[in-house]
Short mmCIF file of C-alpha atoms in Angstrom, two decimals:
data_model
loop_
_atom_site.label_atom_id
_atom_site.label_comp_id
_atom_site.label_asym_id
_atom_site.label_seq_id
_atom_site.Cartn_x
_atom_site.Cartn_y
_atom_site.Cartn_z
CA UNK A 1 -7.66 -37.99 59.70
CA UNK A 2 -7.81 -35.76 56.61
CA UNK A 3 -5.54 -32.76 56.59
CA UNK A 4 -7.38 -29.45 56.99
CA UNK A 5 -7.67 -27.45 53.80
CA UNK A 6 -6.11 -23.98 53.78
CA UNK A 7 -8.12 -20.78 53.18
CA UNK A 8 -6.46 -17.44 52.48
CA UNK A 9 -8.64 -14.30 52.35
CA UNK A 10 -7.31 -10.95 51.17
CA UNK A 11 -9.65 -8.16 52.26
CA UNK A 12 -9.85 -4.71 50.69
CA UNK A 13 -11.92 -1.72 51.79
CA UNK A 14 -14.28 -1.02 54.63
CA UNK A 15 -15.15 -2.61 57.97
CA UNK A 16 -18.15 -4.23 56.32
CA UNK A 17 -15.80 -6.16 54.04
CA UNK A 18 -13.72 -7.23 57.04
CA UNK A 19 -16.89 -8.49 58.71
CA UNK A 20 -17.90 -10.35 55.54
CA UNK A 21 -14.48 -12.02 55.36
CA UNK A 22 -14.88 -13.24 58.94
CA UNK A 23 -18.26 -14.72 58.12
CA UNK A 24 -16.90 -16.43 54.98
CA UNK A 25 -14.19 -18.07 57.07
CA UNK A 26 -16.75 -19.30 59.62
CA UNK A 27 -19.02 -20.58 56.86
CA UNK A 28 -16.32 -22.48 54.95
CA UNK A 29 -14.86 -23.94 58.13
CA UNK A 30 -18.26 -25.44 58.89
CA UNK A 31 -19.21 -26.55 55.39
CA UNK A 32 -15.91 -27.72 53.89
CA UNK A 33 -13.39 -27.85 56.72
CA UNK A 34 -11.29 -24.90 55.61
CA UNK A 35 -8.90 -23.31 58.11
CA UNK A 36 -7.40 -19.85 57.71
CA UNK A 37 -3.74 -19.60 56.72
CA UNK A 38 -1.52 -16.53 56.63
CA UNK A 39 0.64 -17.72 53.74
CA UNK A 40 -1.27 -17.89 50.44
CA UNK A 41 1.18 -20.53 49.19
CA UNK A 42 -0.37 -22.91 51.75
CA UNK A 43 -3.92 -22.21 50.61
CA UNK A 44 -6.22 -24.55 48.73
CA UNK A 45 -8.68 -21.68 48.25
CA UNK A 46 -7.77 -18.00 47.84
CA UNK A 47 -10.54 -15.39 48.14
CA UNK A 48 -10.11 -11.73 47.22
CA UNK A 49 -12.85 -9.81 49.03
CA UNK A 50 -12.84 -6.57 47.07
CA UNK A 51 -13.90 -2.93 47.32
CA UNK A 52 -15.17 -0.86 44.38
CA UNK A 53 -15.21 2.58 46.01
CA UNK A 54 -11.88 3.84 44.68
CA UNK A 55 -10.69 4.27 41.11
CA UNK A 56 -8.45 1.53 39.67
CA UNK A 57 -9.85 -1.05 42.11
CA UNK A 58 -10.07 -3.54 39.24
CA UNK A 59 -6.48 -2.94 38.13
CA UNK A 60 -5.22 -3.48 41.67
CA UNK A 61 -7.23 -6.69 41.90
CA UNK A 62 -5.82 -8.20 38.69
CA UNK A 63 -2.29 -7.14 39.61
CA UNK A 64 -2.55 -8.81 43.01
CA UNK A 65 -4.18 -11.90 41.53
CA UNK A 66 -1.39 -12.32 38.99
CA UNK A 67 1.35 -11.79 41.55
CA UNK A 68 -0.19 -14.29 43.95
CA UNK A 69 -0.75 -16.92 41.28
CA UNK A 70 2.88 -16.77 40.20
CA UNK A 71 3.91 -17.46 43.79
CA UNK A 72 1.93 -20.72 43.86
CA UNK A 73 4.57 -22.47 41.71
CA UNK A 74 2.10 -24.84 40.08
CA UNK A 75 0.15 -25.69 43.23
CA UNK A 76 -3.49 -26.46 42.43
CA UNK A 77 -5.36 -23.65 44.17
CA UNK A 78 -8.88 -22.38 43.68
CA UNK A 79 -9.19 -18.62 43.14
CA UNK A 80 -12.32 -16.65 44.00
CA UNK A 81 -13.19 -12.97 43.66
CA UNK A 82 -15.93 -11.66 45.94
CA UNK A 83 -17.13 -8.31 47.23
CA UNK A 84 -18.09 -5.23 45.30
CA UNK A 85 -15.75 -5.68 42.31
CA UNK A 86 -17.16 -9.18 41.93
CA UNK A 87 -20.65 -7.66 41.96
CA UNK A 88 -19.79 -4.90 39.49
CA UNK A 89 -17.59 -6.83 37.04
CA UNK A 90 -19.13 -10.32 37.15
CA UNK A 91 -18.28 -12.43 34.11
CA UNK A 92 -15.71 -9.88 32.88
CA UNK A 93 -13.34 -11.12 35.60
CA UNK A 94 -13.17 -14.56 33.95
CA UNK A 95 -12.17 -12.96 30.65
CA UNK A 96 -9.27 -11.05 32.16
CA UNK A 97 -8.21 -13.78 34.59
CA UNK A 98 -9.30 -17.18 33.22
CA UNK A 99 -7.68 -18.96 36.16
CA UNK A 100 -10.28 -17.47 38.54
CA UNK A 101 -12.78 -20.19 39.44
CA UNK A 102 -15.47 -18.33 41.40
CA UNK A 103 -16.95 -14.83 41.24
CA UNK A 104 -19.62 -13.62 43.66
CA UNK A 105 -21.00 -10.41 45.17
CA UNK A 106 -21.28 -9.18 48.76
CA UNK A 107 -24.91 -10.26 49.04
CA UNK A 108 -24.47 -13.91 48.09
CA UNK A 109 -21.32 -15.18 49.77
CA UNK A 110 -23.59 -17.36 51.90
CA UNK A 111 -23.93 -19.50 48.74
CA UNK A 112 -20.18 -20.28 48.66
CA UNK A 113 -20.61 -23.90 49.87
CA UNK A 114 -23.04 -24.61 47.02
CA UNK A 115 -20.75 -22.89 44.52
CA UNK A 116 -17.78 -25.00 45.64
CA UNK A 117 -19.81 -28.20 45.37
CA UNK A 118 -20.95 -27.19 41.89
CA UNK A 119 -17.40 -26.37 40.88
CA UNK A 120 -16.15 -29.76 42.06
CA UNK A 121 -18.96 -31.54 40.22
CA UNK A 122 -19.06 -29.57 36.95
CA UNK A 123 -15.75 -27.71 36.75
CA UNK A 124 -15.46 -24.55 34.66
CA UNK A 125 -16.29 -21.13 36.07
CA UNK A 126 -18.98 -20.38 38.63
CA UNK A 127 -20.27 -16.81 38.77
CA UNK A 128 -23.13 -15.39 40.81
CA UNK A 129 -23.57 -11.65 41.33
CA UNK A 130 -27.30 -11.73 41.96
CA UNK A 131 -28.88 -10.19 45.04
CA UNK A 132 -31.02 -13.04 46.46
CA UNK A 133 -34.31 -12.36 48.18
CA UNK A 134 -33.58 -14.62 51.14
CA UNK A 135 -31.52 -12.96 53.91
CA UNK A 136 -27.97 -14.32 53.71
CA UNK A 137 -27.60 -14.17 57.50
CA UNK A 138 -30.15 -16.96 57.87
CA UNK A 139 -27.68 -19.33 56.21
CA UNK A 140 -24.55 -18.27 58.10
CA UNK A 141 -23.22 -19.99 61.23
CA UNK A 142 -22.74 -18.18 64.53
CA UNK A 143 -19.79 -15.82 64.23
CA UNK A 144 -16.65 -17.05 65.94
CA UNK A 145 -14.30 -14.60 67.60
CA UNK A 146 -11.18 -14.66 69.75
CA UNK A 147 -11.01 -10.87 70.03
CA UNK A 148 -12.31 -8.50 72.67
CA UNK A 149 -13.69 -6.34 69.83
CA UNK A 150 -16.10 -7.67 67.23
CA UNK A 151 -18.34 -6.27 64.51
CA UNK A 152 -21.95 -7.10 63.77
CA UNK A 153 -23.66 -6.03 60.56
CA UNK A 154 -27.11 -4.62 61.32
CA UNK A 155 -27.91 -2.85 58.04
CA UNK A 156 -26.77 -3.13 54.44
CA UNK A 157 -27.19 -1.14 51.25
CA UNK A 158 -28.17 2.47 50.74
CA UNK A 159 -31.10 4.38 49.25
CA UNK A 160 -29.33 7.76 49.17
CA UNK A 161 -27.71 7.42 45.72
CA UNK A 162 -25.07 10.10 46.33
CA UNK A 163 -23.65 11.17 42.98
CA UNK A 164 -20.17 9.74 43.64
CA UNK A 165 -21.10 6.44 45.31
CA UNK A 166 -21.46 2.89 43.95
CA UNK A 167 -22.85 1.31 47.14
CA UNK A 168 -26.51 1.21 46.00
CA UNK A 169 -25.36 -0.66 42.88
CA UNK A 170 -22.96 -3.11 44.54
CA UNK A 171 -24.63 -3.65 47.92
CA UNK A 172 -28.22 -3.02 46.86
CA UNK A 173 -31.00 -1.05 48.51
CA UNK A 174 -31.31 -0.54 52.27
CA UNK A 175 -32.11 -3.64 54.27
CA UNK A 176 -32.12 -4.08 58.06
CA UNK A 177 -31.59 -7.30 60.01
CA UNK A 178 -34.24 -8.39 62.51
CA UNK A 179 -33.60 -7.34 66.11
CA UNK A 180 -33.54 -10.88 67.51
CA UNK A 181 -30.93 -12.00 64.97
CA UNK A 182 -28.63 -9.17 66.00
CA UNK A 183 -29.08 -9.82 69.71
CA UNK A 184 -28.40 -13.54 69.18
CA UNK A 185 -25.15 -12.76 67.39
CA UNK A 186 -24.08 -10.24 70.04
CA UNK A 187 -24.84 -12.70 72.84
CA UNK A 188 -22.75 -15.37 71.11
CA UNK A 189 -19.81 -12.98 70.71
CA UNK A 190 -19.94 -11.93 74.37
CA UNK A 191 -19.91 -15.59 75.42
CA UNK A 192 -16.59 -15.90 73.54
CA UNK A 193 -15.02 -12.98 75.41
CA UNK A 194 -16.03 -10.00 73.31
CA UNK A 195 -16.34 -6.74 75.30
CA UNK A 196 -16.90 -4.21 72.53
CA UNK A 197 -19.48 -4.51 69.75
CA UNK A 198 -19.33 -2.38 66.62
CA UNK A 199 -22.67 -2.14 64.82
CA UNK A 200 -22.05 -1.85 61.08
CA UNK A 201 -24.07 -0.51 58.18
CA UNK A 202 -23.47 1.30 54.92
CA UNK A 203 -26.00 3.79 56.26
CA UNK A 204 -26.32 2.50 59.78
CA UNK A 205 -28.57 5.23 61.17
CA UNK A 206 -31.16 4.33 58.55
CA UNK A 207 -31.69 1.06 60.47
CA UNK A 208 -35.35 0.00 60.57
CA UNK A 209 -35.45 -3.58 61.85
CA UNK A 210 -38.35 -5.45 63.46
CA UNK A 211 -38.48 -7.46 66.66
CA UNK A 212 -40.37 -10.72 67.21
CA UNK A 213 -43.61 -8.80 67.84
CA UNK A 214 -43.27 -6.79 64.65
CA UNK A 215 -42.26 -3.54 66.39
CA UNK A 216 -39.96 -1.41 64.20
CA UNK A 217 -36.72 -0.32 65.86
CA UNK A 218 -34.60 2.60 64.81
CA UNK A 219 -30.86 2.57 65.56
CA UNK A 220 -31.26 4.34 68.91
CA UNK A 221 -33.70 1.73 70.19
CA UNK A 222 -31.54 -1.10 68.86
CA UNK A 223 -28.52 0.27 70.74
CA UNK A 224 -30.57 0.38 73.92
CA UNK A 225 -31.40 -3.31 73.47
CA UNK A 226 -27.78 -4.27 72.72
CA UNK A 227 -26.67 -2.42 75.86
CA UNK A 228 -28.90 -4.74 77.91
CA UNK A 229 -26.97 -7.83 76.78
CA UNK A 230 -25.00 -8.99 79.81
CA UNK A 231 -21.26 -8.59 79.28
CA UNK A 232 -21.36 -5.82 76.67
CA UNK A 233 -19.03 -3.10 77.92
CA UNK A 234 -18.77 -0.91 74.84
CA UNK A 235 -20.87 -0.16 71.76
CA UNK A 236 -19.96 1.79 68.62
CA UNK A 237 -21.77 2.29 65.32
CA UNK A 238 -20.55 3.21 61.82
CA UNK A 239 -21.19 4.74 59.34
CA UNK A 240 -23.92 7.38 59.65
CA UNK A 241 -25.41 9.72 57.07
CA UNK A 242 -26.13 13.32 58.19
CA UNK A 243 -29.48 13.34 56.39
CA UNK A 244 -30.67 10.39 58.51
CA UNK A 245 -29.61 11.75 61.91
CA UNK A 246 -32.22 12.25 64.62
CA UNK A 247 -32.32 13.65 68.13
CA UNK A 248 -32.94 10.26 69.82
CA UNK A 249 -29.71 8.86 68.43
CA UNK A 250 -27.71 11.74 69.88
CA UNK A 251 -29.46 11.75 73.24
CA UNK A 252 -28.42 8.19 74.07
CA UNK A 253 -24.78 9.31 74.08
CA UNK A 254 -25.62 11.16 77.29
CA UNK A 255 -27.70 8.29 78.69
CA UNK A 256 -25.88 5.02 77.97
CA UNK A 257 -22.44 4.49 79.52
CA UNK A 258 -21.91 1.55 77.16
CA UNK A 259 -22.13 3.78 74.06
CA UNK A 260 -18.67 5.07 73.21
CA UNK A 261 -18.39 8.85 72.73
CA UNK A 262 -17.50 8.58 69.06
CA UNK A 263 -19.59 9.79 66.13
CA UNK A 264 -18.49 9.05 62.57
CA UNK A 265 -20.53 11.47 60.46
CA UNK A 266 -19.15 11.94 56.92
CA UNK A 267 -19.44 15.50 55.61
CA UNK A 268 -17.64 15.08 52.24
CA UNK A 269 -17.54 18.85 51.51
CA UNK A 270 -17.85 22.11 53.40
CA UNK A 271 -19.58 23.81 50.46
CA UNK A 272 -23.37 23.80 50.19
CA UNK A 273 -23.07 24.07 46.42
CA UNK A 274 -20.95 20.93 46.21
CA UNK A 275 -23.12 19.07 48.73
CA UNK A 276 -26.08 19.77 46.46
CA UNK A 277 -24.19 18.52 43.39
CA UNK A 278 -23.24 15.41 45.36
CA UNK A 279 -26.90 14.81 46.21
CA UNK A 280 -26.15 14.57 49.91
CA UNK A 281 -29.56 15.82 51.06
CA UNK A 282 -28.33 18.16 53.80
CA UNK A 283 -26.66 21.54 54.19
CA UNK A 284 -23.56 22.69 56.06
CA UNK A 285 -25.78 24.44 58.61
CA UNK A 286 -27.74 21.24 59.27
CA UNK A 287 -24.50 19.31 59.70
CA UNK A 288 -23.20 21.88 62.18
CA UNK A 289 -26.46 21.67 64.11
CA UNK A 290 -25.91 17.93 64.65
CA UNK A 291 -22.28 18.51 65.61
CA UNK A 292 -23.15 21.21 68.13
CA UNK A 293 -25.92 19.09 69.63
CA UNK A 294 -23.59 16.09 69.95
CA UNK A 295 -20.91 18.18 71.65
CA UNK A 296 -23.50 19.65 74.03
CA UNK A 297 -24.74 16.20 75.02
CA UNK A 298 -21.30 14.57 74.92
CA UNK A 299 -18.66 17.23 75.65
CA UNK A 300 -15.85 14.68 75.75
CA UNK A 301 -16.88 12.99 72.51
CA UNK A 302 -14.90 12.65 69.31
CA UNK A 303 -16.21 13.41 65.82
CA UNK A 304 -14.89 11.72 62.69
CA UNK A 305 -15.63 12.54 59.08
CA UNK A 306 -14.93 11.67 55.44
CA UNK A 307 -13.98 14.18 52.74
CA UNK A 308 -13.83 14.12 48.95
CA UNK A 309 -11.83 16.80 47.12
CA UNK A 310 -11.85 17.52 43.41
CA UNK A 311 -15.52 16.66 42.90
CA UNK A 312 -16.79 17.94 39.50
CA UNK A 313 -17.46 21.67 39.73
CA UNK A 314 -15.43 22.24 42.92
CA UNK A 315 -13.82 25.68 42.79
CA UNK A 316 -11.08 27.12 44.95
CA UNK A 317 -13.80 28.94 46.90
CA UNK A 318 -15.64 25.66 47.52
CA UNK A 319 -12.42 24.02 48.68
CA UNK A 320 -11.70 26.96 50.99
CA UNK A 321 -15.09 26.38 52.61
CA UNK A 322 -14.12 22.77 53.30
CA UNK A 323 -10.90 23.89 54.98
CA UNK A 324 -12.88 26.37 57.06
CA UNK A 325 -15.24 23.60 58.18
CA UNK A 326 -12.32 21.47 59.31
CA UNK A 327 -11.14 24.28 61.57
CA UNK A 328 -14.67 25.13 62.70
CA UNK A 329 -15.56 21.58 63.75
CA UNK A 330 -12.12 20.37 64.82
CA UNK A 331 -12.44 16.77 63.68
CA UNK A 332 -10.76 14.22 65.95
CA UNK A 333 -10.42 11.69 63.12
CA UNK A 334 -10.89 12.02 59.37
CA UNK A 335 -10.51 10.12 56.13
CA UNK A 336 -9.93 12.09 52.94
CA UNK A 337 -9.81 11.10 49.28
CA UNK A 338 -9.51 12.55 45.83
CA UNK A 339 -12.69 12.12 43.79
CA UNK A 340 -12.74 8.91 41.75
CA UNK A 341 -15.16 8.58 38.81
CA UNK A 342 -17.14 5.36 39.31
CA UNK A 343 -19.03 3.58 36.52
CA UNK A 344 -22.79 3.94 36.76
CA UNK A 345 -22.83 6.93 39.12
CA UNK A 346 -24.55 10.18 38.21
CA UNK A 347 -21.42 12.26 38.85
CA UNK A 348 -20.07 11.03 35.52
CA UNK A 349 -22.59 13.29 33.80
CA UNK A 350 -21.57 16.45 35.68
CA UNK A 351 -19.54 19.20 34.06
CA UNK A 352 -16.62 21.04 35.61
CA UNK A 353 -14.16 18.13 35.82
CA UNK A 354 -11.29 18.97 38.17
CA UNK A 355 -7.90 17.85 36.90
CA UNK A 356 -6.08 15.13 38.78
CA UNK A 357 -3.19 17.51 39.39
CA UNK A 358 -5.44 20.09 41.05
CA UNK A 359 -7.28 17.40 42.99
CA UNK A 360 -4.01 15.95 44.22
CA UNK A 361 -2.80 19.38 45.37
CA UNK A 362 -6.03 20.04 47.22
CA UNK A 363 -5.91 16.64 48.89
CA UNK A 364 -2.39 17.33 50.16
CA UNK A 365 -3.49 20.69 51.59
CA UNK A 366 -6.60 19.18 53.22
CA UNK A 367 -4.67 16.30 54.76
CA UNK A 368 -2.11 18.71 56.18
CA UNK A 369 -4.88 20.74 57.86
CA UNK A 370 -6.66 17.59 59.09
CA UNK A 371 -3.41 16.19 60.51
CA UNK A 372 -2.58 19.49 62.24
CA UNK A 373 -6.03 19.57 63.86
CA UNK A 374 -5.78 15.92 64.91
CA UNK A 375 -2.34 16.46 66.46
CA UNK A 376 -3.64 19.48 68.35
CA UNK A 377 -6.61 17.51 69.64
CA UNK A 378 -4.39 14.58 70.65
CA UNK A 379 -2.06 16.85 72.58
CA UNK A 380 -5.04 18.16 74.50
CA UNK A 381 -5.48 14.65 75.97
CA UNK A 382 -2.14 14.78 77.80
CA UNK A 383 -2.61 14.39 81.55
CA UNK A 384 -5.97 12.63 81.23
CA UNK A 385 -6.75 9.14 82.50
CA UNK A 386 -8.22 7.01 79.69
CA UNK A 387 -9.98 3.64 80.00
CA UNK A 388 -8.16 1.65 77.32
CA UNK A 389 -9.43 -1.64 75.93
CA UNK A 390 -6.24 -3.55 75.12
CA UNK A 391 -6.40 -5.09 71.65
CA UNK A 392 -2.90 -6.57 71.36
CA UNK A 393 0.84 -6.17 71.58
CA UNK A 394 2.27 -3.17 69.76
CA UNK A 395 3.65 -4.30 66.38
CA UNK A 396 6.28 -1.54 66.41
CA UNK A 397 7.34 -1.26 70.03
CA UNK A 398 8.31 -4.48 71.87
CA UNK A 399 7.14 -4.47 75.47
CA UNK A 400 4.21 -2.16 74.71
CA UNK A 401 0.49 -2.79 74.36
CA UNK A 402 -1.94 -1.02 72.10
CA UNK A 403 -5.65 -0.39 72.59
CA UNK A 404 -8.43 2.11 72.11
CA UNK A 405 -9.77 4.80 74.39
CA UNK A 406 -13.57 5.20 74.38
CA UNK A 407 -13.29 8.00 71.79
CA UNK A 408 -11.49 5.60 69.41
CA UNK A 409 -8.03 7.12 69.85
CA UNK A 410 -5.27 4.54 69.67
CA UNK A 411 -3.19 4.38 72.86
CA UNK A 412 0.24 2.76 73.33
CA UNK A 413 1.70 2.04 76.76
CA UNK A 414 4.41 -0.21 78.27
CA UNK A 415 3.67 -3.14 80.56
CA UNK A 416 5.26 -6.51 81.31
CA UNK A 417 1.87 -8.03 82.18
CA UNK A 418 -0.40 -9.83 79.73
CA UNK A 419 -3.25 -7.33 79.45
CA UNK A 420 -4.85 -8.60 76.25
CA UNK A 421 -8.60 -8.09 76.38
CA UNK A 422 -8.49 -6.04 79.58
CA UNK A 423 -9.78 -2.51 80.14
CA UNK A 424 -7.03 -0.63 81.97
CA UNK A 425 -6.52 2.95 83.15
CA UNK A 426 -3.76 4.74 81.26
CA UNK A 427 -2.42 8.21 82.00
CA UNK A 428 -1.67 10.01 78.73
CA UNK A 429 1.83 11.44 78.60
CA UNK A 430 2.16 12.33 74.93
CA UNK A 431 -0.11 13.26 72.04
CA UNK A 432 1.22 12.07 68.68
CA UNK A 433 -0.08 12.72 65.15
CA UNK A 434 -2.09 9.47 64.97
CA UNK A 435 -2.10 8.09 68.50
CA UNK A 436 -1.52 8.69 72.20
CA UNK A 437 1.18 7.33 74.47
CA UNK A 438 0.86 6.80 78.18
CA UNK A 439 1.65 4.79 81.31
CA UNK A 440 -0.52 2.58 83.46
CA UNK A 441 -2.26 4.72 86.03
#
């Protein structure tokens, strides 16, 4: 019996990339008998699934590639670069790293088996950063999962063209998967023990998929259908755009017990002037209207956001408005970044460049305020009983388990029982900066 070939995948970036890496592993296991390995030195194929959102993504990629290749000590290993850097850089990757064998984008990894066969037959370099017309999901096997939480991509690409964002150029225009395909994948995951399904999309609330009869579903209607799949206990969706929000999507938070009370709604800036320069398509007042409506319908819900500081033209007054919005909304979770100029985006043409030093200072101030608000909100959970879906043993605290409350807060608690994959009641005893701690109730 032939020895199984080793596959090592290094994933950068968003949940969509993590999902794509999972699907690559399933695909290559079926087509070429690859099995995942944790040690790259044992790999016959190394894939870097990359992200292009942040500045210096390419430099980090080449640094990691070089370091990993040195560790191979002469072992014959295939190297592949996929994801958004693969899409954006294409053939340039071969020039800087001639030992790379394959380059592909996020919309054509379903062609990996054909690329590998071509590489074995012809040798040389194989590059494909096209965006094929055929849906890649039609050529992927059923997703395999051993986790109680799994992700399902329902929508890809974006038509918003925000001034700072490369997604429309690396992932393409908006495209929604058919309803039946999504339900089939969810049903397969539940049959493998999945309890929580996360519906993914670059702009997930722009979902416009069709069912077998040709009826167009928006995200709210899709969630209703997913909730009817027997065995689904929890549903989440990320990431939404404020300009594509609608009342139906918020109302189901109050109607469906399966839908977790967690809304990730990136704001980016608390200044209307900067939102306009970013091309976001909404105002601060409109954002607050959605937040207030969500909290009215889902009083116990959590709101998460993304922020960019140092965008071209941002003044101290604009930044102060962002800080005020953080206090006004009281975000339960948040991700914050310093503006990164990205090739091909319209922000490169804007005046008023903010120095890296000023941007770095503003980011530190914003993160301090965000962390203070999050700690305050976490401490308010003390004394509550939370239904925690246990995701695994705590990596830092032996004898403890870690899981998520419905509002996405991470919860640690001690137990000598094997509770992996169970939903247990935990009484919160302590609110920490990034998590909660409790005891079994």
